[in-house]
Amino acid sequence: MTEQILSSENVRLATRAAGRDDAIRAAGRILVDAGAVRPAYVDSMLEREGSVSTYMGNLLAIPHGTNEGKDAILRSALSFVRYDEPVDWGGEPVRFVVGIAGLENEHLEILSSIAMIFSDEDAVQALVDAASAEQIFELLSEVNDS
Amino acid sequence: MTTTSAGSKKPGGARVAVQRFGSFLSNMILPNIAAFIAWGIVTMFFIPAGFTPNESLAELVGPMITYLLPLLIANQGGRLIYDTRGGVVATIATMGVIVGTDIPMFLGAMIMGPLAAWLMKQVDRIWEGKIKAGFEMLVNNFSAGILGFILAIAGFFAFGPVVQALSNALEAAVDWLVALSLLPLLSILVEPGKVLFLNNAINHGVFTPIGTQQASETGKSILFLVEANPGPGLGILLAFTFFGIGMARATAPAAIIIQFFGGIHEIYFPYVLMKPLLIVAAIAGGMTGVATNVVFNSGLRAPAAPGSIIAVLAQTASDSFVGVILSVILSAAVSFFVAAIILRASRKRDLAKEGAGDLSAAIAQTEANKGKESGVLHDLQAGGVAGGAGLVGEGEEAAFERKPIHTIIFACDAGMGSSAMGATVLRNKIKKAGIDSVDVTNKAIANLTDDVDLVVTHQDLTDRAKRQSPNALHVSVDNFMNSPKYDEIVFLLQSEGVR
C-alpha cells in the first residue's frame, strides 16, 4: 500500500529550483503525471502555500492543497524531490520537497514514517548524502519496513 | 536533579483519579440542571400535594423524571466521551435501561451513557479509514443504530436485576441495623443511595414496608423520616447559597424552595454529585436527624411522600412534634456546617476550574487558559526543560485547575500534511517518555471541536483554532519537525502526573 502511495518513479533528484513556487509546481506535476491529482490541485497547493508555509523544519517542506482542493485528488500519492541547492522557502532553506495528495487517511502511514526520518538529523544527513534517487527511495522504504 | 524533584512532587494518582471522576460526573449533570428545575417546578405545583394540584398537568411529572432527565444525562455523558455520535448511541442504549426497570434510572444513565459512547468509539476504530468513499454515512448510521439496539437490549436485561439486588441488600442492612438499635448508622447507606437517585427505591422499597408495620403496632415509626427528612438537603443547598460559585450558587435558592417545601429531594442530588465529598455533609446531617428522633422517640404515622416539610409535619405523630421539628432543624444545621467547610476549602480551586457553571466562569476559564499558555508554557520554554524543576509545582497546580490532558490534536488547514507530521513526531516523543494514556491525532481546523484538551497549531493558525476550541489549551509552533514546544508538552504531561 505504501509503495503505491510513494512509488520509486515519484522520487526525483533535481539541481535547483527557480524559487518556492517553482518547486511546488514541480512537486505537483509529478502527482499530475502519476494520475493522482487533476491539474487544478497544483493551483490549490500554491494557494495553500500563500496562507501558511508548509516549511516543516530540518530542510523539509511538504506542499499540499487546501481543504477545498481535496476535490481534485483522484488517489493518495506523494512525490519526493531532493534539490542540490537549497530552495528559499520564505526565508528558510529547503532541500527536500514532498508533495502530498491525501484521500481520507491513506497517506498518513507513510507520512508518519517521513516525519520520523526528518525529525532525526542523522537520517536527514543520510538523505542529503544519498547518491541516487533509488538510494533515497531505499532509505525511505527501510524506515517503512521497520 | 530535575528528575528527582519531578518524582517527589508528582500529584498523587488516587487524588487525580477522584478529581477526574468527580468532574466527569458533574460535567454530565451540570448542563442539565435547568431540566431538573423545570421538573421540580412542575412537580411542586401540580401533584396532589402541590400548591395548585392539576391532574392533567401532573402527568408531566412521570415522563419527565423517567425519560427526559435520565436521557439528557445519558446524552451529555455520551457527548463527553464521543461527540454527538456518542450522545446518540448513549441515549438509545439508556432507553433500554429505563424501560427495563421501574424507578427513575439516573444511575443507569450515568453508567450506560458513557459506556455506550465509549463502545461506539471502539467499534468505529475497527473500520476507521477502511470504508469505501461514499459509504461513510450508511456504515456510520447503521453501526450506531445496531450498537444502540444491542446495548438497549443489554441494558434492559442487565439493570433491572442489579437495581433489585441493591434494594434487597439495603433492606437486609436496614433490618440488621434496626435489630441492633444502630439506627443513625443507616444514614451511611441511605444518603449515598439517595444522591444516586435510589431515593424512591430506598423509601418505598425499604422503609415504607418496615415502617408501616411498626406504625401499625405503635402508631408511629422513625423509619419514615430516615429518607424523607428534608433537613440534610436543605443544609447543603443553603451552603451552596452562601459559599457556592457560578450557576450552582445562583440556582441554589430556587432549589431550596423546590426541595424543602415541594419535597423534591432529587433537586439537590446534582449539587452533591458535582462535589462528591459533600456526601459527608449529607451523612452527618442524616445521622443527626435520626439520632434526634431516637432521643425524642419521635416518628411519623405514615410515609411522608414527597419529603416536603409540609408533608412531614402533616404526618407527624401527635406526641412527636418537638422531636421531628428538631430533627429537621438540627440535621439541616449539621449538613450546612459540614458542607460550608467543604465548599469554602475548595472555593478558590473551583473558581478557576472549567465547568464551574455560568458564562462568566467559562470566560474566566478561557482567559485563565490563555494566561496559562503564555504563562506556564512560555516560562517553560524560556527556562528550558532542564531549568524547569521549579515549575513542577506550577504544573501540579495546573492539573487541578484545568481538566487533565488526555487528547492532543494537531490542526492545520487541510488536515493532511503538516499536522499529520507534527502529530507523529510528538506522539513518538510522548511514547518515549513512557506516557501511553494520551491520544495524539490530527485534524483539519474546520473539524476541530471543543472537547479536546490541547490543540497544537502553526502560529499563523492558532487564532482560528482558538475560535473552534475555546476551552482547550493552545500551543503554537513555528516548526513542526523539531519544535522545542514538544519537549515542553511532554514535560507538562509528566508534571501533571499523566501516564
XYZ file of C-alpha atoms in Angstrom:
645
model
C 0.000 0.000 0.000
C 2.752 2.411 0.915
C 4.542 1.520 -2.331
C 1.536 2.721 -4.244
C 1.404 5.991 -2.395
C 5.106 6.727 -2.799
C 6.417 4.834 -5.829
C 10.070 4.903 -6.850
C 9.424 6.906 -10.023
C 7.930 9.679 -7.873
C 11.261 10.146 -6.100
C 13.431 12.557 -8.097
C 16.713 14.423 -7.861
C 16.957 17.996 -9.114
C 19.720 20.544 -9.137
C 17.883 23.733 -8.332
C 14.503 25.414 -8.423
C 13.866 28.985 -9.545
C 12.010 29.569 -6.323
C 9.467 28.184 -3.907
C 6.522 28.309 -6.316
C 8.602 26.644 -8.987
C 9.406 23.807 -6.582
C 5.730 23.450 -5.660
C 4.768 23.234 -9.341
C 7.441 20.593 -9.880
C 6.157 18.549 -6.927
C 2.594 18.958 -8.179
C 3.495 17.989 -11.768
C 4.828 14.628 -10.580
C 1.490 13.988 -8.867
C -0.417 15.027 -12.003
C 1.764 12.837 -14.232
C 1.216 9.901 -11.891
C -2.516 10.346 -12.355
C -3.072 11.059 -8.676
C -4.489 14.575 -8.976
C -6.090 16.832 -11.555
C -4.033 19.875 -12.635
C -6.313 22.126 -10.570
C -4.790 20.604 -7.453
C -1.454 22.311 -8.199
C -3.217 25.678 -8.017
C -4.649 24.776 -4.646
C -1.140 23.796 -3.500
C 0.085 27.272 -4.428
C -2.931 28.824 -2.739
C -2.313 26.817 0.425
C 1.308 27.915 0.490
C 0.132 31.521 0.292
C -1.862 31.227 3.530
C 0.574 29.243 5.663
C 4.038 27.994 4.822
C 4.437 24.225 4.653
C 8.042 24.514 5.728
C 8.444 21.849 8.387
C 11.991 22.393 9.593
C 15.089 20.265 9.018
C 15.341 21.130 5.297
C 11.854 19.751 4.596
C 8.755 21.315 3.032
C 5.546 19.419 2.326
C 3.390 21.409 -0.103
C -0.189 20.201 -0.344
C -3.599 21.520 -1.301
C -6.290 23.291 0.666
C -9.312 21.639 2.211
C -11.358 22.705 -0.817
C -8.656 21.383 -3.143
C -9.377 17.847 -1.951
C -11.948 17.511 -4.743
C -9.129 17.452 -7.299
C -7.475 14.422 -5.695
C -8.043 11.131 -7.514
C -5.961 8.903 -5.283
C -3.490 9.295 -2.429
C 0.086 9.858 -3.553
C 3.332 11.504 -2.541
C 6.119 12.983 -4.625
C 9.621 13.441 -3.272
C 12.192 15.807 -4.775
C 15.681 16.492 -3.451
C 17.375 19.678 -4.596
C 21.136 20.062 -4.712
C 20.861 23.748 -3.963
C 18.665 24.924 -1.108
C 15.356 26.403 -2.214
C 14.423 29.633 -0.449
C 11.159 28.726 1.321
C 10.009 32.020 2.744
C 13.485 32.633 4.140
C 14.123 29.029 5.206
C 16.434 26.636 3.332
C 14.690 23.579 1.891
C 16.429 20.639 0.241
C 13.521 18.188 0.269
C 10.109 18.934 -1.192
C 7.426 16.341 -0.534
C 4.217 16.924 -2.492
C 1.190 15.427 -0.752
C -2.183 14.367 -2.078
C -4.127 12.593 0.621
C -7.556 10.996 0.431
C -9.078 10.069 3.774
C -6.079 8.979 5.800
C -4.445 6.532 3.428
C -1.237 8.503 3.185
C -0.736 9.054 6.897
C 1.292 5.924 7.474
C 3.997 6.847 5.020
C 3.811 10.491 6.024
C 4.411 9.426 9.607
C 7.485 7.499 8.517
C 8.756 10.546 6.667
C 8.125 12.656 9.740
C 10.124 10.201 11.845
C 13.011 10.285 9.386
C 13.077 14.050 9.240
C 12.938 14.507 12.977
C 16.253 12.603 13.124
C 19.102 14.783 11.917
C 21.380 11.844 11.118
C 18.708 10.361 8.876
C 18.313 13.717 7.133
C 22.051 13.801 6.561
C 21.897 10.316 5.013
C 19.263 11.574 2.576
C 21.383 14.615 1.771
C 24.357 12.338 1.101
C 22.422 9.758 -0.937
C 23.945 9.261 -4.394
C 20.792 8.461 -6.355
C 17.034 8.600 -6.330
C 16.976 4.824 -5.903
C 19.106 5.103 -2.776
C 16.757 7.736 -1.363
C 13.762 5.521 -2.073
C 15.522 2.681 -0.260
C 16.298 4.873 2.738
C 12.648 5.877 2.890
C 11.449 2.288 2.482
C 13.773 0.913 5.150
C 12.054 3.004 7.732
C 8.704 1.863 6.370
C 9.558 -1.753 6.903
C 10.874 -1.425 10.413
C 18.091 16.951 39.775
C 15.173 17.820 37.635
C 14.030 14.244 37.634
C 14.247 13.794 41.401
C 12.158 16.835 42.185
C 9.689 15.882 39.490
C 9.418 12.464 41.088
C 8.852 13.722 44.598
C 6.316 16.367 43.630
C 4.075 14.408 41.329
C 0.431 14.655 42.348
C -0.986 11.538 43.918
C -2.527 9.160 41.396
C -5.601 8.425 43.520
C -6.268 12.084 44.170
C -6.117 12.884 40.470
C -8.378 9.946 39.686
C -11.042 11.057 42.172
C -10.785 14.593 40.888
C -11.286 13.430 37.308
C -14.177 11.175 38.208
C -15.956 13.897 40.161
C -15.537 16.439 37.404
C -16.763 13.910 34.854
C -19.925 13.284 36.883
C -20.630 16.949 37.337
C -19.967 17.649 33.659
C -22.614 15.083 32.903
C -25.206 16.568 35.301
C -24.475 20.269 35.403
C -25.553 21.218 31.871
C -28.935 19.623 32.612
C -29.785 21.360 35.873
C -32.307 23.564 34.094
C -34.307 20.440 33.258
C -34.230 19.365 36.910
C -35.517 22.765 37.933
C -38.269 22.716 35.319
C -39.328 19.293 36.519
C -39.161 20.371 40.162
C -41.399 23.351 39.486
C -43.925 21.262 37.602
C -43.995 18.791 40.461
C -44.211 21.416 43.164
C -47.291 22.960 41.624
C -49.282 20.199 40.045
C -49.027 16.967 42.052
C -51.875 16.241 44.505
C -49.783 17.546 47.434
C -48.637 20.563 45.403
C -49.619 24.213 45.557
C -52.125 24.083 42.707
C -52.965 20.425 42.089
C -53.867 19.707 38.488
C -54.394 16.148 37.404
C -53.755 16.692 33.689
C -50.600 18.751 34.064
C -49.328 16.397 36.763
C -48.968 13.819 34.022
C -45.822 15.692 33.020
C -44.127 14.606 36.226
C -43.697 10.923 35.490
C -42.374 11.045 31.925
C -40.062 13.924 32.768
C -38.286 12.109 35.565
C -38.496 8.675 33.960
C -37.403 9.643 30.455
C -36.391 13.255 29.992
C -33.881 13.656 32.810
C -32.054 10.316 32.501
C -31.910 10.627 28.702
C -30.485 14.138 28.920
C -27.830 12.882 31.316
C -27.060 9.891 29.107
C -26.781 12.135 26.060
C -24.464 14.544 27.828
C -22.343 11.691 29.175
C -22.129 10.199 25.704
C -21.118 13.503 24.177
C -18.338 13.946 26.692
C -16.859 10.659 25.543
C -17.536 10.747 21.820
C -19.233 13.844 20.460
C -22.748 13.877 19.091
C -22.379 10.346 17.799
C -21.598 9.124 21.308
C -24.552 11.096 22.644
C -26.981 9.465 20.253
C -25.860 5.901 20.989
C -25.805 6.650 24.721
C -29.391 7.859 24.558
C -30.609 4.821 22.636
C -28.848 2.410 24.986
C -30.171 4.154 28.113
C -33.725 3.795 26.813
C -33.338 0.044 27.356
C -32.181 0.604 30.924
C -35.136 2.893 31.641
C -37.736 0.556 30.243
C -36.141 -2.442 31.936
C -36.553 -1.000 35.442
C -39.373 0.716 37.259
C -37.589 3.521 39.079
C -36.013 6.631 37.519
C -32.706 5.362 36.143
C -30.310 8.204 36.702
C -27.658 5.827 37.914
C -28.235 3.647 34.874
C -27.927 6.688 32.589
C -24.699 7.738 34.277
C -23.217 4.301 33.730
C -24.731 3.293 30.411
C -24.342 6.697 28.702
C -20.562 6.997 28.824
C -20.140 3.238 28.395
C -22.223 3.161 25.206
C -20.355 6.131 23.742
C -17.028 4.521 24.590
C -18.066 1.285 22.926
C -19.153 3.226 19.832
C -15.730 4.823 19.708
C -14.041 1.426 19.893
C -16.310 -0.033 17.235
C -15.608 2.895 14.908
C -11.902 2.297 15.358
C -12.251 -1.165 13.845
C -13.046 0.151 10.389
C -11.603 3.635 10.696
C -10.313 4.707 7.279
C -11.414 1.452 5.686
C -14.846 2.476 4.470
C -15.203 2.991 0.724
C -15.759 6.624 -0.162
C -19.456 7.391 -0.385
C -20.479 4.707 2.074
C -19.490 6.525 5.265
C -22.992 7.747 6.065
C -24.518 4.341 5.514
C -21.941 2.477 7.571
C -21.847 5.079 10.357
C -25.595 5.243 10.773
C -26.088 1.523 10.724
C -23.204 0.755 13.044
C -24.510 3.306 15.565
C -28.072 2.079 15.178
C -27.156 -1.565 15.599
C -24.860 -0.928 18.559
C -27.562 1.208 20.185
C -30.065 -1.567 19.656
C -27.790 -4.214 21.182
C -26.932 -2.040 24.173
C -30.575 -1.147 24.746
C -31.406 -4.839 24.936
C -28.406 -5.499 27.185
C -29.419 -2.586 29.421
C -32.995 -3.824 29.581
C -31.914 -7.189 30.977
C -28.874 -6.161 32.998
C -30.010 -3.181 35.039
C -33.325 -4.381 36.446
C -31.794 -7.235 38.435
C -28.910 -5.025 39.582
C -31.280 -2.419 40.994
C -33.428 -5.115 42.559
C -30.348 -6.655 44.155
C -29.301 -3.253 45.506
C -32.745 -2.758 47.054
C -32.640 -6.207 48.606
C -29.189 -5.626 50.050
C -30.295 -2.315 51.517
C -33.368 -3.884 53.040
C -31.274 -6.603 54.678
C -28.839 -3.995 56.013
C -31.692 -1.913 57.419
C -33.254 -4.918 59.175
C -29.928 -5.700 60.709
C -29.297 -2.155 61.965
C -32.815 -1.901 63.360
C -32.277 -5.186 65.208
C -29.041 -3.863 66.706
C -30.537 -0.419 67.521
C -27.863 1.324 65.486
C -30.329 3.462 63.558
C -28.192 6.582 62.979
C -25.733 4.413 61.042
C -28.475 3.962 58.441
C -27.544 7.330 57.018
C -24.185 5.963 55.896
C -26.111 3.770 53.463
C -29.091 5.952 52.786
C -27.509 9.285 51.889
C -25.155 7.983 49.163
C -28.016 5.847 47.863
C -30.248 8.900 47.710
C -27.894 11.046 45.680
C -27.530 8.213 43.218
C -31.257 8.625 42.720
C -32.147 5.466 44.583
C -34.252 7.522 46.990
C -37.574 6.150 45.806
C -36.255 2.611 45.847
C -34.989 3.110 49.394
C -38.026 4.880 50.765
C -40.796 2.948 49.089
C -38.924 -0.311 48.704
C -37.358 -0.500 52.151
C -38.640 1.952 54.737
C -42.301 2.144 53.850
C -42.994 -1.594 54.351
C -40.981 -1.922 57.569
C -42.178 1.443 58.888
C -45.805 0.692 58.116
C -45.570 -2.468 60.140
C -44.036 -0.592 63.069
C -46.689 2.131 62.800
C -49.485 -0.419 62.876
C -48.110 -1.684 66.191
C -47.029 1.547 67.910
C -48.808 4.279 65.955
C -45.627 5.797 64.555
C -42.277 4.905 63.023
C -38.952 6.654 62.953
C -38.114 4.874 59.695
C -40.444 7.144 57.701
C -38.065 10.003 58.454
C -34.738 8.388 57.652
C -35.024 9.115 53.942
C -37.753 11.734 53.878
C -36.155 14.225 56.285
C -35.614 17.331 54.131
C -33.009 18.686 56.559
C -29.743 17.361 55.075
C -30.630 18.543 51.567
C -31.686 21.921 52.896
C -28.361 22.325 54.705
C -26.354 21.506 51.595
C -28.351 23.854 49.387
C -28.021 26.618 51.980
C -24.280 26.087 51.963
C -24.285 26.473 48.169
C -26.365 29.628 48.504
C -23.730 31.220 50.681
C -20.476 29.609 49.637
C -21.086 28.122 46.180
C -19.908 29.581 42.906
C -21.336 30.214 39.479
C -24.528 28.549 38.400
C -24.641 26.261 41.438
C -24.847 29.259 43.734
C -27.308 31.146 41.563
C -29.733 28.221 41.344
C -29.460 27.022 44.943
C -32.107 29.357 46.458
C -34.735 28.236 43.940
C -33.699 24.641 44.572
C -34.313 25.153 48.306
C -37.951 26.056 47.731
C -38.424 23.060 45.454
C -36.652 20.729 47.860
C -37.840 21.906 51.267
C -41.415 22.888 50.505
C -42.000 20.929 47.324
C -40.404 17.830 48.823
C -38.465 17.078 45.642
C -35.168 15.875 47.066
C -33.834 14.990 43.624
C -33.115 18.649 43.054
C -30.144 18.637 45.429
C -28.530 15.402 44.259
C -26.696 17.043 41.334
C -25.187 19.554 43.737
C -23.705 16.694 45.741
C -22.587 14.807 42.643
C -20.870 17.955 41.495
C -18.672 17.741 44.552
C -18.763 14.138 45.782
C -17.092 14.967 49.094
C -20.354 16.671 50.098
C -21.790 13.228 50.729
C -20.019 13.539 54.089
C -22.225 16.538 54.843
C -25.350 14.630 53.823
C -24.419 11.652 56.005
C -23.575 13.830 59.001
C -26.888 15.666 58.622
C -28.840 12.452 58.158
C -27.268 10.811 61.208
C -28.023 13.887 63.294
C -31.661 13.749 62.257
C -32.048 10.055 63.021
C -30.236 10.397 66.354
C -32.507 13.268 67.358
C -35.581 11.195 66.633
C -34.127 8.271 68.581
C -33.520 10.509 71.583
C -37.013 12.006 71.470
C -38.621 8.713 70.462
C -40.420 10.607 67.722
C -41.765 9.417 64.391
C -44.350 9.770 61.635
C -47.683 7.994 61.447
C -47.321 7.231 57.755
C -44.824 7.814 54.968
C -44.272 11.440 54.013
C -44.237 11.494 50.277
C -42.926 13.691 48.829
C -40.429 14.531 51.567
C -41.679 18.088 51.944
C -41.622 19.804 55.308
C -45.374 20.224 54.860
C -45.961 16.512 54.255
C -43.614 15.626 57.128
C -45.477 17.845 59.598
C -48.799 16.568 58.327
C -47.770 13.006 59.150
C -46.037 13.731 62.446
C -47.486 11.720 65.330
C -49.171 13.982 67.865
C -46.567 13.298 70.555
C -43.608 13.825 68.234
C -43.656 17.432 67.025
C -40.737 18.590 69.122
C -38.539 15.695 68.107
C -39.429 15.800 64.413
C -39.044 19.565 64.067
C -35.765 19.464 65.973
C -34.530 16.592 63.822
C -35.130 18.652 60.670
C -33.509 21.786 62.073
C -30.514 20.008 63.567
C -29.849 17.871 60.520
C -30.022 20.963 58.305
C -27.655 22.809 60.615
C -25.119 19.990 60.721
C -25.105 19.349 56.981
C -24.894 23.101 56.344
C -21.918 23.373 58.659
C -20.030 20.449 57.107
C -20.897 21.450 53.546
C -19.835 25.036 54.207
C -16.401 23.854 55.333
C -16.013 21.704 52.241
C -17.168 24.420 49.849
C -15.032 27.089 51.483
C -11.950 24.894 51.356
C -12.218 24.235 47.645
C -13.704 27.548 46.574
C -10.579 29.052 45.073
C -9.850 25.980 43.032
C -13.440 25.748 41.834
C -13.430 29.332 40.664
C -10.552 28.551 38.339
C -11.908 25.227 37.228
C -13.726 24.646 33.994
C -17.359 23.698 34.320
C -17.800 25.929 37.321
C -21.072 26.757 35.712
C -22.075 30.048 34.262
C -20.864 32.109 31.383
C -18.612 34.351 33.413
C -16.840 31.324 34.799
C -16.363 29.974 31.292
C -14.938 33.272 30.171
C -12.657 33.420 33.168
C -11.552 29.908 32.338
C -10.739 30.816 28.759
C -8.747 33.750 29.994
C -7.044 31.572 32.526
C -6.152 29.163 29.751
C -4.690 31.948 27.723
C -2.796 33.187 30.724
C -1.531 29.719 31.397
C -0.474 29.202 27.850
C 1.546 32.353 27.804
C 2.491 31.815 31.433
C 3.331 28.223 32.152
C 4.290 27.101 28.691
C 6.242 30.168 27.754
C 8.032 30.162 31.058
C 8.848 26.543 30.451
C 10.200 27.441 27.075
C 12.256 30.271 28.482
C 13.653 28.216 31.287
C 14.050 25.133 29.178
C 13.285 21.676 30.408
C 16.429 21.461 32.486
C 15.643 24.656 34.329
C 12.014 23.663 34.809
C 12.355 21.987 38.187
C 10.812 24.916 39.986
C 7.878 24.880 37.598
C 6.802 21.382 38.536
C 4.788 22.913 41.346
C 3.051 25.183 38.907
C 2.312 22.274 36.615
C 0.927 20.349 39.561
C -1.412 23.166 40.456
C -2.476 23.478 36.834
C -3.526 19.840 36.881
C -6.261 20.669 39.355
C -7.378 23.935 37.862
C -7.795 22.564 34.385
C -9.007 19.192 33.246
C -6.106 16.805 32.737
C -4.767 16.334 29.239
C -5.944 13.167 27.509
C -6.296 14.288 23.934
C -3.895 16.343 21.880
C -4.925 17.425 18.404
C -2.633 18.832 15.765
C -4.649 21.026 13.474
C -3.818 22.518 10.116
C -5.834 23.764 7.167
C -6.483 20.572 5.244
C -5.510 18.107 7.938
C -3.473 16.025 5.537
C 0.068 17.316 5.766
C 1.838 19.306 8.405
C -0.490 18.390 11.242
C -0.056 14.678 10.473
C 3.702 15.000 10.598
C 3.695 17.061 13.750
C 1.354 14.571 15.433
C 3.737 11.744 14.566
C 6.767 13.493 15.987
C 5.031 14.462 19.220
C 3.380 11.038 19.571
C 6.811 9.496 19.324
C 8.257 11.800 21.959
C 5.370 11.121 24.314
C 5.752 7.353 23.848
C 9.449 7.605 24.573
C 8.645 9.432 27.798
C 6.623 6.373 28.841
C 3.221 8.050 28.589
C 0.593 5.994 26.806
C -2.752 7.352 28.017
C -2.595 10.396 25.752
C -4.128 10.358 22.280
C -2.311 12.431 19.675
C -4.190 12.862 16.408
C -4.513 15.403 13.625
C -7.428 17.178 12.027
C -8.381 19.989 9.714
C -9.062 23.115 11.745
C -12.588 23.235 10.353
C -13.270 19.876 12.023
C -11.952 20.865 15.450
C -14.444 20.506 18.282
C -14.314 21.879 21.771
C -13.916 18.558 23.541
C -10.156 18.318 23.197
C -7.697 19.194 25.910
C -4.728 20.550 23.994
C -4.511 21.877 20.442
C -1.215 22.379 18.628
C -1.236 24.615 15.552
C 1.138 26.559 13.384
C 1.405 30.021 14.899
C -0.430 31.581 11.930
C -3.441 29.331 12.523
C -3.696 29.455 16.298
C -6.318 32.197 16.347
C -8.581 30.191 14.088
C -8.080 27.103 16.221
C -8.947 29.069 19.363
C -12.269 30.071 17.869
C -13.048 26.410 17.183
C -11.920 25.108 20.593
C -12.175 27.974 23.065
C -11.839 25.735 26.101
C -8.728 23.860 25.050
C -5.196 24.766 25.913
C -3.470 26.073 22.767
C 0.149 25.769 21.781
C 1.571 27.445 18.668
C 4.624 26.148 16.888
C 6.579 27.605 14.004
C 8.275 24.359 13.128
C 6.513 21.013 13.136
C 9.602 18.822 12.824
C 11.667 19.721 15.828
C 9.867 22.385 17.793
C 11.156 22.916 21.330
C 7.474 23.104 22.331
C 7.180 19.332 22.027
C 9.580 18.793 24.902
C 7.607 21.309 26.927
C 4.368 19.470 26.264
C 5.964 16.191 27.341
C 7.254 17.921 30.435
C 3.845 19.398 31.177
C 2.266 15.929 30.916
C 4.883 14.498 33.234
C 4.453 17.266 35.759
C 0.708 16.644 35.735
C 1.314 13.019 36.501
C -0.201 11.794 33.236
C 0.906 8.255 32.375
